[in-house]
Amino acid sequence: MWNKIGRIVTLLSKRLDVSSERALDIFYTSLTNERLHDEGTGLYLMSDLYIVDEIISELRNENRVQVPSS
């Protein structure tokens, strides 16, 4: 799972144009992270890009960060 998290954080950093450290913080404080670790949701089976999109959607809904348009 740690490889998957690393890939997700790298993609998130690029999409949001933030440092890796900031992306890691965003990831670990997200509800998506909690869902990723819950085997019952099956989110861990989804692609890295799908999970990044989920985090960005969560951020938009919470207005936590300015999310650049893709």
JSON list of C-alpha atoms in Angstrom, two decimals:
[
{"chain": "A", "resi": 1, "resn": "MET", "atom": "CA", "xyz": [0.00, 0.00, 0.00]},
{"chain": "A", "resi": 2, "resn": "TRP", "atom": "CA", "xyz": [2.88, 2.39, 0.69]},
{"chain": "A", "resi": 3, "resn": "ASN", "atom": "CA", "xyz": [3.87, 2.31, -3.02]},
{"chain": "A", "resi": 4, "resn": "LYS", "atom": "CA", "xyz": [0.31, 3.24, -3.97]},
{"chain": "A", "resi": 5, "resn": "ILE", "atom": "CA", "xyz": [0.29, 6.09, -1.45]},
{"chain": "A", "resi": 6, "resn": "GLY", "atom": "CA", "xyz": [3.60, 7.37, -2.81]},
{"chain": "A", "resi": 7, "resn": "ARG", "atom": "CA", "xyz": [2.23, 7.40, -6.36]},
{"chain": "A", "resi": 8, "resn": "ILE", "atom": "CA", "xyz": [-0.96, 9.12, -5.23]},
{"chain": "A", "resi": 9, "resn": "VAL", "atom": "CA", "xyz": [0.96, 11.82, -3.33]},
{"chain": "A", "resi": 10, "resn": "THR", "atom": "CA", "xyz": [3.24, 12.42, -6.33]},
{"chain": "A", "resi": 11, "resn": "LEU", "atom": "CA", "xyz": [0.26, 12.80, -8.67]},
{"chain": "A", "resi": 12, "resn": "LEU", "atom": "CA", "xyz": [-1.55, 15.02, -6.16]},
{"chain": "A", "resi": 13, "resn": "SER", "atom": "CA", "xyz": [1.51, 17.24, -5.80]},
{"chain": "A", "resi": 14, "resn": "LYS", "atom": "CA", "xyz": [1.66, 17.72, -9.57]},
{"chain": "A", "resi": 15, "resn": "ARG", "atom": "CA", "xyz": [-2.08, 18.30, -10.00]},
{"chain": "A", "resi": 16, "resn": "LEU", "atom": "CA", "xyz": [-2.25, 20.86, -7.19]},
{"chain": "A", "resi": 17, "resn": "ASP", "atom": "CA", "xyz": [1.17, 22.37, -7.91]},
{"chain": "A", "resi": 18, "resn": "VAL", "atom": "CA", "xyz": [2.22, 22.01, -4.27]},
{"chain": "A", "resi": 19, "resn": "SER", "atom": "CA", "xyz": [5.24, 20.48, -2.57]},
{"chain": "A", "resi": 20, "resn": "SER", "atom": "CA", "xyz": [5.35, 16.76, -1.89]},
{"chain": "A", "resi": 21, "resn": "GLU", "atom": "CA", "xyz": [5.19, 17.49, 1.83]},
{"chain": "A", "resi": 22, "resn": "ARG", "atom": "CA", "xyz": [1.99, 19.55, 1.40]},
{"chain": "A", "resi": 23, "resn": "ALA", "atom": "CA", "xyz": [0.47, 16.86, -0.83]},
{"chain": "A", "resi": 24, "resn": "LEU", "atom": "CA", "xyz": [1.31, 14.23, 1.80]},
{"chain": "A", "resi": 25, "resn": "ASP", "atom": "CA", "xyz": [-0.39, 16.35, 4.48]},
{"chain": "A", "resi": 26, "resn": "ILE", "atom": "CA", "xyz": [-3.46, 16.83, 2.27]},
{"chain": "A", "resi": 27, "resn": "PHE", "atom": "CA", "xyz": [-3.62, 13.10, 1.59]},
{"chain": "A", "resi": 28, "resn": "TYR", "atom": "CA", "xyz": [-3.24, 11.97, 5.20]},
{"chain": "A", "resi": 29, "resn": "THR", "atom": "CA", "xyz": [-5.87, 14.42, 6.50]},
{"chain": "A", "resi": 30, "resn": "SER", "atom": "CA", "xyz": [-8.44, 13.48, 3.85]},
{"chain": "A", "resi": 31, "resn": "LEU", "atom": "CA", "xyz": [-11.50, 11.30, 4.22]},
{"chain": "A", "resi": 32, "resn": "THR", "atom": "CA", "xyz": [-10.35, 9.59, 1.04]},
{"chain": "A", "resi": 33, "resn": "ASN", "atom": "CA", "xyz": [-7.30, 8.33, 2.95]},
{"chain": "A", "resi": 34, "resn": "GLU", "atom": "CA", "xyz": [-9.56, 6.81, 5.59]},
{"chain": "A", "resi": 35, "resn": "ARG", "atom": "CA", "xyz": [-11.67, 5.18, 2.89]},
{"chain": "A", "resi": 36, "resn": "LEU", "atom": "CA", "xyz": [-8.54, 3.90, 1.11]},
{"chain": "A", "resi": 37, "resn": "HIS", "atom": "CA", "xyz": [-7.51, 2.01, 4.24]},
{"chain": "A", "resi": 38, "resn": "ASP", "atom": "CA", "xyz": [-11.00, 0.59, 4.81]},
{"chain": "A", "resi": 39, "resn": "GLU", "atom": "CA", "xyz": [-11.09, -2.69, 2.88]},
{"chain": "A", "resi": 40, "resn": "GLY", "atom": "CA", "xyz": [-14.88, -2.56, 2.91]},
{"chain": "A", "resi": 41, "resn": "THR", "atom": "CA", "xyz": [-14.96, 0.41, 0.52]},
{"chain": "A", "resi": 42, "resn": "GLY", "atom": "CA", "xyz": [-12.84, -1.28, -2.14]},
{"chain": "A", "resi": 43, "resn": "LEU", "atom": "CA", "xyz": [-11.21, 2.08, -2.91]},
{"chain": "A", "resi": 44, "resn": "TYR", "atom": "CA", "xyz": [-7.77, 0.45, -2.73]},
{"chain": "A", "resi": 45, "resn": "LEU", "atom": "CA", "xyz": [-8.70, -1.42, -5.92]},
{"chain": "A", "resi": 46, "resn": "MET", "atom": "CA", "xyz": [-9.19, 1.79, -7.90]},
{"chain": "A", "resi": 47, "resn": "SER", "atom": "CA", "xyz": [-6.51, 3.48, -9.99]},
{"chain": "A", "resi": 48, "resn": "ASP", "atom": "CA", "xyz": [-4.18, 6.09, -8.54]},
{"chain": "A", "resi": 49, "resn": "LEU", "atom": "CA", "xyz": [-5.70, 8.77, -10.81]},
{"chain": "A", "resi": 50, "resn": "TYR", "atom": "CA", "xyz": [-9.21, 7.90, -9.65]},
{"chain": "A", "resi": 51, "resn": "ILE", "atom": "CA", "xyz": [-8.15, 8.29, -6.02]},
{"chain": "A", "resi": 52, "resn": "VAL", "atom": "CA", "xyz": [-6.43, 11.61, -6.76]},
{"chain": "A", "resi": 53, "resn": "ASP", "atom": "CA", "xyz": [-9.66, 12.81, -8.40]},
{"chain": "A", "resi": 54, "resn": "GLU", "atom": "CA", "xyz": [-11.55, 11.74, -5.27]},
{"chain": "A", "resi": 55, "resn": "ILE", "atom": "CA", "xyz": [-9.19, 13.77, -3.05]},
{"chain": "A", "resi": 56, "resn": "ILE", "atom": "CA", "xyz": [-9.50, 16.81, -5.31]},
{"chain": "A", "resi": 57, "resn": "SER", "atom": "CA", "xyz": [-13.29, 16.51, -5.31]},
{"chain": "A", "resi": 58, "resn": "GLU", "atom": "CA", "xyz": [-13.20, 16.33, -1.52]},
{"chain": "A", "resi": 59, "resn": "LEU", "atom": "CA", "xyz": [-11.00, 19.43, -1.37]},
{"chain": "A", "resi": 60, "resn": "ARG", "atom": "CA", "xyz": [-13.32, 21.35, -3.69]},
{"chain": "A", "resi": 61, "resn": "ASN", "atom": "CA", "xyz": [-16.32, 20.43, -1.55]},
{"chain": "A", "resi": 62, "resn": "GLU", "atom": "CA", "xyz": [-14.52, 21.55, 1.62]},
{"chain": "A", "resi": 63, "resn": "ASN", "atom": "CA", "xyz": [-12.90, 24.62, -0.01]},
{"chain": "A", "resi": 64, "resn": "ARG", "atom": "CA", "xyz": [-9.62, 23.59, 1.67]},
{"chain": "A", "resi": 65, "resn": "VAL", "atom": "CA", "xyz": [-7.36, 24.58, -1.23]},
{"chain": "A", "resi": 66, "resn": "GLN", "atom": "CA", "xyz": [-7.52, 26.31, -4.56]},
{"chain": "A", "resi": 67, "resn": "VAL", "atom": "CA", "xyz": [-7.65, 23.52, -7.10]},
{"chain": "A", "resi": 68, "resn": "PRO", "atom": "CA", "xyz": [-6.40, 24.40, -10.59]},
{"chain": "A", "resi": 69, "resn": "SER", "atom": "CA", "xyz": [-8.59, 23.29, -13.48]},
{"chain": "A", "resi": 70, "resn": "SER", "atom": "CA", "xyz": [-7.30, 20.24, -15.29]}
]
